[in-house]
Amino acid sequence: MLEMFSLKGKVAVITGASRGLGRTMAKGLAAAGAHVVLIARDKAKLDAVSSEIAADGGASTVLPIDLSDERAIRTGVQSIAASLGRIDICVNNAGIINWQPVLESDLEEFDRTMDTNVKATFIMAQECAAVMRKGGEGGRIINIGSVLSTVGRAKLHAYCASKSAIVGLTRSLAAELGRENITANVIAPGYFVTDINASVTGREGYVEAVSGVTPMERWGEPQELVGTLIYLASGASSFVTGQVIHVDGGISSTFKFQLAA
Ligand code: NAP
């Protein structure tokens, strides 16, 4: 029964693996049996994650890439396909955020957010899907959205636009690649303490305010994404595609007043 969740013999590529949610998800993929390809810019941090995976008995390859560099992505994915012989799972997790009021925002920041969060996700998915199709055994594309894929947030217009775009992109990938037995789904995390929200978690009352509007009344632990990730990456989800799975303690589906009802 648990065999359907095994990733033994699979090659999984994951971006943003140097820290935060990606680091934990990469270790989860390795623990499930996959050979994990770790992508981000910071090679020293990727090496550290790779050592942690090895210490747990897993296997990984470090691939330092700046995802704003299209050529580097395409060459990197092709080098992995050549050296490891296959790509079965592509997890597009790397992402950036930028807080700017609408009337004071600049296009450079908007472009930078869209390029990292959306364009790189598309290029990664395109390259990996080509390798998956050639392999003839199908594959899994898992894109990391957000609770802000479905709701807006003041001062985060670029980030919200990028995370909504990831949902549209994923549904289109699902529509076109289904016949190749390649599925595409989104995991939409709620609030998890990582570097990405370090600028706001220090604000007095912020952490408590988020907990207050979350039905489970707390922030998530990165490890709590791993079960959904393994499900979507494995044979257990073989007929699931084009879906958005929220892992957010219920925040996206409820309207919770901080005062008790
Ligand atoms: P994080 O701790 O800031 O990590 C971001 C990761 O992305 C790092 O590994 C970083 O690696 C990589 N990255 C950023 N720009 C890159 C670039 N140009 N090229 C290559 N790698 C790049 O953020 P996180 O919280 O783990 O977030 C991971 C994903 O979850 C993001 O897509 C985020 O939007 C989403 N998410 C997070 C939360 C949350 O509460 N934490 C909630 C909803 C959604 P390097 O700096 O080494 O390149």
Tab-separated table of C-alpha atoms and ligand atoms in Angstrom:
chain	number	residue	atom	x	y	z
A	1	MET	CA	0.000	0.000	0.000
A	2	LEU	CA	2.682	2.546	1.003
A	3	GLU	CA	4.582	1.483	-2.141
A	4	MET	CA	2.421	3.858	-4.196
A	5	PHE	CA	4.045	6.799	-2.388
A	6	SER	CA	7.600	5.597	-3.056
A	7	LEU	CA	9.878	7.696	-5.282
A	8	LYS	CA	12.566	4.994	-5.566
A	9	GLY	CA	14.355	5.171	-8.918
A	10	LYS	CA	12.922	8.632	-9.701
A	11	VAL	CA	14.854	11.823	-10.380
A	12	ALA	CA	13.346	14.960	-8.843
A	13	VAL	CA	14.481	18.494	-9.636
A	14	ILE	CA	13.597	21.213	-7.121
A	15	THR	CA	14.306	24.944	-7.261
A	16	GLY	CA	14.834	27.115	-4.209
A	17	ALA	CA	16.383	24.139	-2.432
A	18	SER	CA	19.053	26.110	-0.575
A	19	ARG	CA	16.846	27.168	2.346
A	20	GLY	CA	13.297	27.642	3.600
A	21	LEU	CA	10.483	25.449	2.310
A	22	GLY	CA	12.572	24.120	-0.592
A	23	ARG	CA	15.256	22.757	1.713
A	24	THR	CA	12.681	20.786	3.721
A	25	MET	CA	10.823	19.596	0.608
A	26	ALA	CA	14.086	18.486	-1.028
A	27	LYS	CA	14.912	16.399	2.016
A	28	GLY	CA	11.388	14.953	1.904
A	29	LEU	CA	11.770	13.927	-1.746
A	30	ALA	CA	15.090	12.244	-0.931
A	31	ALA	CA	13.618	10.460	2.087
A	32	ALA	CA	10.906	9.061	-0.222
A	33	GLY	CA	13.653	7.559	-2.406
A	34	ALA	CA	14.226	10.096	-5.205
A	35	HIS	CA	17.611	11.286	-6.417
A	36	VAL	CA	17.123	15.015	-5.850
A	37	VAL	CA	18.651	17.777	-7.964
A	38	LEU	CA	19.055	20.870	-5.787
A	39	ILE	CA	18.782	24.225	-7.591
A	40	ALA	CA	19.356	27.765	-6.242
A	41	ARG	CA	22.096	30.414	-6.483
A	42	ASP	CA	23.932	29.825	-3.203
A	43	LYS	CA	26.220	26.838	-3.830
A	44	ALA	CA	27.512	26.653	-0.244
A	45	LYS	CA	23.954	26.352	1.090
A	46	LEU	CA	23.054	23.770	-1.579
A	47	ASP	CA	26.157	21.761	-0.601
A	48	ALA	CA	25.011	21.863	3.021
A	49	VAL	CA	21.538	20.538	2.074
A	50	SER	CA	23.184	17.852	-0.048
A	51	SER	CA	25.320	16.784	2.942
A	52	GLU	CA	22.211	16.601	5.143
A	53	ILE	CA	20.521	14.387	2.556
A	54	ALA	CA	23.605	12.134	2.361
A	55	ALA	CA	23.722	11.896	6.169
A	56	ASP	CA	20.127	10.623	6.057
A	57	GLY	CA	21.104	8.003	3.439
A	58	GLY	CA	19.728	9.867	0.410
A	59	ALA	CA	21.209	10.945	-2.912
A	60	SER	CA	21.395	14.395	-4.482
A	61	THR	CA	23.151	16.554	-7.056
A	62	VAL	CA	23.871	20.246	-6.589
A	63	LEU	CA	23.089	22.527	-9.541
A	64	PRO	CA	23.735	26.218	-8.822
A	65	ILE	CA	21.638	28.331	-11.211
A	66	ASP	CA	20.316	31.881	-11.201
A	67	LEU	CA	16.755	31.386	-12.401
A	68	SER	CA	16.745	34.787	-14.078
A	69	ASP	CA	19.141	33.278	-16.631
A	70	GLU	CA	17.108	31.397	-19.252
A	71	ARG	CA	20.137	29.824	-20.906
A	72	ALA	CA	21.467	28.567	-17.560
A	73	ILE	CA	18.117	26.881	-16.815
A	74	ARG	CA	17.909	25.161	-20.187
A	75	THR	CA	21.548	24.040	-20.142
A	76	GLY	CA	21.271	22.930	-16.512
A	77	VAL	CA	18.183	20.779	-17.079
A	78	GLN	CA	19.713	19.201	-20.181
A	79	SER	CA	22.938	18.420	-18.289
A	80	ILE	CA	20.900	16.674	-15.573
A	81	ALA	CA	18.967	14.671	-18.164
A	82	ALA	CA	22.263	13.612	-19.735
A	83	SER	CA	24.044	12.718	-16.497
A	84	LEU	CA	21.153	11.121	-14.555
A	85	GLY	CA	19.324	9.744	-17.598
A	86	ARG	CA	15.842	10.948	-16.670
A	87	ILE	CA	13.712	13.568	-14.933
A	88	ASP	CA	10.469	12.376	-13.349
A	89	ILE	CA	9.525	15.208	-11.006
A	90	CYS	CA	9.955	18.976	-11.383
A	91	VAL	CA	9.192	21.119	-8.341
A	92	ASN	CA	9.187	24.856	-9.026
A	93	ASN	CA	9.499	26.318	-5.570
A	94	ALA	CA	11.935	29.251	-5.819
A	95	GLY	CA	10.211	32.560	-5.324
A	96	ILE	CA	10.712	36.129	-4.213
A	97	ILE	CA	8.451	38.740	-2.666
A	98	ASN	CA	8.544	42.528	-2.833
A	99	TRP	CA	6.509	44.882	-0.697
A	100	GLN	CA	5.657	48.095	-2.539
A	101	PRO	CA	2.607	50.386	-2.421
A	102	VAL	CA	0.884	50.400	-5.827
A	103	LEU	CA	1.402	54.111	-6.399
A	104	GLU	CA	5.082	53.986	-5.509
A	105	SER	CA	6.057	50.781	-7.248
A	106	ASP	CA	8.482	50.488	-10.108
A	107	LEU	CA	8.431	48.214	-13.129
A	108	GLU	CA	11.909	46.815	-12.465
A	109	GLU	CA	10.676	45.189	-9.257
A	110	PHE	CA	7.477	44.014	-10.949
A	111	ASP	CA	9.523	42.408	-13.751
A	112	ARG	CA	11.984	40.845	-11.313
A	113	THR	CA	9.126	39.212	-9.384
A	114	MET	CA	7.400	37.941	-12.517
A	115	ASP	CA	10.677	36.697	-14.013
A	116	THR	CA	11.677	34.676	-10.933
A	117	ASN	CA	8.251	33.445	-9.891
A	118	VAL	CA	6.547	32.881	-13.262
A	119	LYS	CA	8.921	32.965	-16.221
A	120	ALA	CA	11.495	30.683	-14.581
A	121	THR	CA	8.688	28.292	-13.575
A	122	PHE	CA	7.555	28.171	-17.203
A	123	ILE	CA	11.060	27.590	-18.586
A	124	MET	CA	11.779	24.888	-15.994
A	125	ALA	CA	8.456	23.168	-16.725
A	126	GLN	CA	9.018	23.378	-20.481
A	127	GLU	CA	12.534	21.897	-20.313
A	128	CYS	CA	11.604	19.181	-17.816
A	129	ALA	CA	8.435	18.242	-19.738
A	130	ALA	CA	10.524	17.765	-22.888
A	131	VAL	CA	12.781	15.337	-21.011
A	132	MET	CA	9.766	13.565	-19.479
A	133	ARG	CA	8.096	13.168	-22.883
A	134	LYS	CA	11.271	11.765	-24.377
A	135	GLY	CA	11.517	9.279	-21.476
A	136	GLY	CA	8.008	8.027	-22.260
A	137	GLU	CA	7.089	7.322	-18.634
A	138	GLY	CA	5.199	10.522	-17.885
A	139	GLY	CA	6.094	12.851	-15.069
A	140	ARG	CA	5.030	15.275	-12.381
A	141	ILE	CA	5.231	19.062	-12.404
A	142	ILE	CA	4.517	20.642	-9.031
A	143	ASN	CA	4.460	24.423	-8.813
A	144	ILE	CA	4.439	26.294	-5.532
A	145	GLY	CA	1.714	28.921	-5.392
A	146	SER	CA	0.464	30.632	-2.259
A	147	VAL	CA	-2.634	31.532	-0.324
A	148	LEU	CA	-2.042	34.744	-2.329
A	149	SER	CA	-2.726	32.805	-5.545
A	150	THR	CA	-6.417	33.311	-4.805
A	151	VAL	CA	-6.707	36.426	-2.655
A	152	GLY	CA	-5.117	39.851	-2.959
A	153	ARG	CA	-2.924	41.587	-0.403
A	154	ALA	CA	-2.075	45.269	-0.069
A	155	LYS	CA	1.480	46.179	-1.159
A	156	LEU	CA	1.964	42.748	-2.745
A	157	HIS	CA	0.403	43.314	-6.182
A	158	ALA	CA	3.377	41.865	-8.106
A	159	TYR	CA	3.670	38.837	-5.831
A	160	CYS	CA	-0.104	38.195	-5.955
A	161	ALA	CA	-0.100	38.577	-9.748
A	162	SER	CA	2.790	36.117	-10.004
A	163	LYS	CA	1.174	33.546	-7.729
A	164	SER	CA	-2.166	33.778	-9.602
A	165	ALA	CA	-0.253	33.357	-12.860
A	166	ILE	CA	1.299	30.161	-11.532
A	167	VAL	CA	-2.196	28.685	-11.160
A	168	GLY	CA	-3.165	29.628	-14.730
A	169	LEU	CA	0.125	28.329	-16.070
A	170	THR	CA	-0.245	25.046	-14.177
A	171	ARG	CA	-3.799	24.469	-15.425
A	172	SER	CA	-2.617	25.042	-18.995
A	173	LEU	CA	0.293	22.640	-18.543
A	174	ALA	CA	-2.191	20.085	-17.208
A	175	ALA	CA	-4.485	20.629	-20.198
A	176	GLU	CA	-1.725	20.091	-22.732
A	177	LEU	CA	0.512	17.489	-21.112
A	178	GLY	CA	-2.119	15.107	-19.751
A	179	ARG	CA	-1.924	12.950	-22.863
A	180	GLU	CA	1.801	12.485	-22.163
A	181	ASN	CA	0.913	11.212	-18.666
A	182	ILE	CA	2.549	14.321	-17.236
A	183	THR	CA	0.526	15.876	-14.427
A	184	ALA	CA	0.777	19.488	-13.253
A	185	ASN	CA	-0.507	20.686	-9.909
A	186	VAL	CA	-0.051	23.562	-7.474
A	187	ILE	CA	0.696	23.403	-3.774
A	188	ALA	CA	-0.479	26.652	-2.183
A	189	PRO	CA	1.157	27.177	1.215
A	190	GLY	CA	-0.309	29.475	3.824
A	191	TYR	CA	2.020	31.100	6.362
A	192	PHE	CA	5.349	29.452	7.263
A	193	VAL	CA	8.231	31.214	9.016
A	194	THR	CA	11.116	31.487	6.514
A	195	ASP	CA	13.382	34.221	5.126
A	196	ILE	CA	10.673	35.306	2.665
A	197	ASN	CA	8.554	36.819	5.424
A	198	ALA	CA	11.409	37.838	7.740
A	199	SER	CA	10.709	41.513	7.010
A	200	VAL	CA	7.223	41.271	8.523
A	201	THR	CA	7.505	38.594	11.214
A	202	GLY	CA	9.558	41.056	13.286
A	203	ARG	CA	6.647	43.525	13.365
A	204	GLU	CA	4.930	43.552	16.714
A	205	GLY	CA	1.761	41.453	16.690
A	206	TYR	CA	2.202	40.201	13.094
A	207	VAL	CA	2.748	36.523	13.896
A	208	GLU	CA	-0.205	36.532	16.304
A	209	ALA	CA	-2.434	38.370	13.803
A	210	VAL	CA	-1.852	35.693	11.139
A	211	SER	CA	-2.531	32.940	13.671
A	212	GLY	CA	-5.678	34.797	14.684
A	213	VAL	CA	-7.236	34.564	11.209
A	214	THR	CA	-6.106	30.966	10.608
A	215	PRO	CA	-8.614	28.295	11.667
A	216	MET	CA	-5.797	26.161	13.108
A	217	GLU	CA	-4.591	29.248	15.011
A	218	ARG	CA	-0.897	28.843	14.172
A	219	TRP	CA	1.685	29.066	11.410
A	220	GLY	CA	2.703	25.964	9.460
A	221	GLU	CA	5.902	23.961	9.883
A	222	PRO	CA	7.781	23.366	6.565
A	223	GLN	CA	7.621	19.616	7.244
A	224	GLU	CA	3.831	19.871	6.934
A	225	LEU	CA	4.189	20.434	3.181
A	226	VAL	CA	6.028	17.170	2.621
A	227	GLY	CA	3.026	14.821	2.731
A	228	THR	CA	1.189	16.756	0.000
A	229	LEU	CA	4.397	17.016	-2.026
A	230	ILE	CA	5.079	13.260	-1.919
A	231	TYR	CA	1.436	12.538	-2.764
A	232	LEU	CA	1.596	14.773	-5.858
A	233	ALA	CA	5.068	13.509	-6.855
A	234	SER	CA	4.205	9.819	-6.576
A	235	GLY	CA	1.981	7.199	-8.156
A	236	ALA	CA	-0.593	7.892	-5.433
A	237	SER	CA	-1.844	10.910	-7.432
A	238	SER	CA	-1.756	9.297	-10.885
A	239	PHE	CA	-5.158	10.739	-11.991
A	240	VAL	CA	-4.825	14.127	-10.280
A	241	THR	CA	-3.903	17.066	-12.490
A	242	GLY	CA	-4.664	20.769	-12.844
A	243	GLN	CA	-5.430	21.077	-9.130
A	244	VAL	CA	-4.518	23.560	-6.431
A	245	ILE	CA	-4.010	22.005	-2.997
A	246	HIS	CA	-3.898	24.511	-0.163
A	247	VAL	CA	-1.702	23.613	2.805
A	248	ASP	CA	-2.556	26.557	4.995
A	249	GLY	CA	-4.396	25.617	8.175
A	250	GLY	CA	-7.626	26.675	6.430
A	251	ILE	CA	-6.810	30.385	6.010
A	252	SER	CA	-7.743	30.489	2.294
A	253	SER	CA	-11.214	29.035	2.743
A	254	THR	CA	-12.522	30.822	5.784
A	255	PHE	CA	-13.292	34.310	7.012
A	256	LYS	CA	-12.301	34.236	10.634
A	257	PHE	CA	-12.797	37.207	12.904
A	258	GLN	CA	-10.152	37.573	15.547
A	259	LEU	CA	-12.883	38.139	18.120
A	260	ALA	CA	-14.640	34.918	19.145
A	261	ALA	CA	-18.062	34.372	17.525
B	1	NAP	P1	12.880	31.658	1.053
B	1	NAP	O1	13.223	31.082	2.377
B	1	NAP	O2	13.106	33.127	0.823
B	1	NAP	O3	13.632	30.813	-0.075
B	1	NAP	C1	13.567	31.203	-1.433
B	1	NAP	C2	14.366	30.231	-2.258
B	1	NAP	O4	14.322	30.646	-3.629
B	1	NAP	C3	15.821	30.170	-1.841
B	1	NAP	O5	16.272	28.840	-1.886
B	1	NAP	C4	16.524	31.011	-2.919
B	1	NAP	O6	17.845	30.513	-3.089
B	1	NAP	C5	15.651	30.708	-4.148
B	1	NAP	N1	15.755	31.756	-5.160
B	1	NAP	C6	15.274	33.025	-5.090
B	1	NAP	N2	15.604	33.709	-6.199
B	1	NAP	C7	16.309	32.847	-6.996
B	1	NAP	C8	16.941	32.978	-8.265
B	1	NAP	N3	16.936	34.117	-8.988
B	1	NAP	N4	17.578	31.889	-8.758
B	1	NAP	C9	17.628	30.729	-8.072
B	1	NAP	N5	17.041	30.558	-6.862
B	1	NAP	C10	16.398	31.619	-6.329
B	1	NAP	O7	11.340	31.434	0.713
B	1	NAP	P2	10.356	30.225	1.130
B	1	NAP	O8	9.472	30.705	2.178
B	1	NAP	O9	11.103	28.971	1.295
B	1	NAP	O10	9.469	30.170	-0.197
B	1	NAP	C11	9.506	29.110	-1.120
B	1	NAP	C12	8.290	29.231	-2.034
B	1	NAP	O11	7.104	29.120	-1.260
B	1	NAP	C13	8.198	30.580	-2.764
B	1	NAP	O12	7.735	30.391	-4.070
B	1	NAP	C14	7.179	31.342	-1.957
B	1	NAP	O13	6.517	32.321	-2.721
B	1	NAP	C15	6.266	30.217	-1.538
B	1	NAP	N6	5.454	30.513	-0.360
B	1	NAP	C16	6.044	30.702	0.857
B	1	NAP	C17	5.237	30.986	1.944
B	1	NAP	C18	5.794	31.190	3.331
B	1	NAP	O14	5.024	31.555	4.237
B	1	NAP	N7	7.059	30.965	3.571
B	1	NAP	C19	3.843	31.094	1.789
B	1	NAP	C20	3.292	30.911	0.531
B	1	NAP	C21	4.114	30.605	-0.538
B	1	NAP	P3	19.170	31.403	-3.309
B	1	NAP	O15	19.000	32.689	-2.567
B	1	NAP	O16	20.267	30.512	-2.785
B	1	NAP	O17	19.242	31.586	-4.788
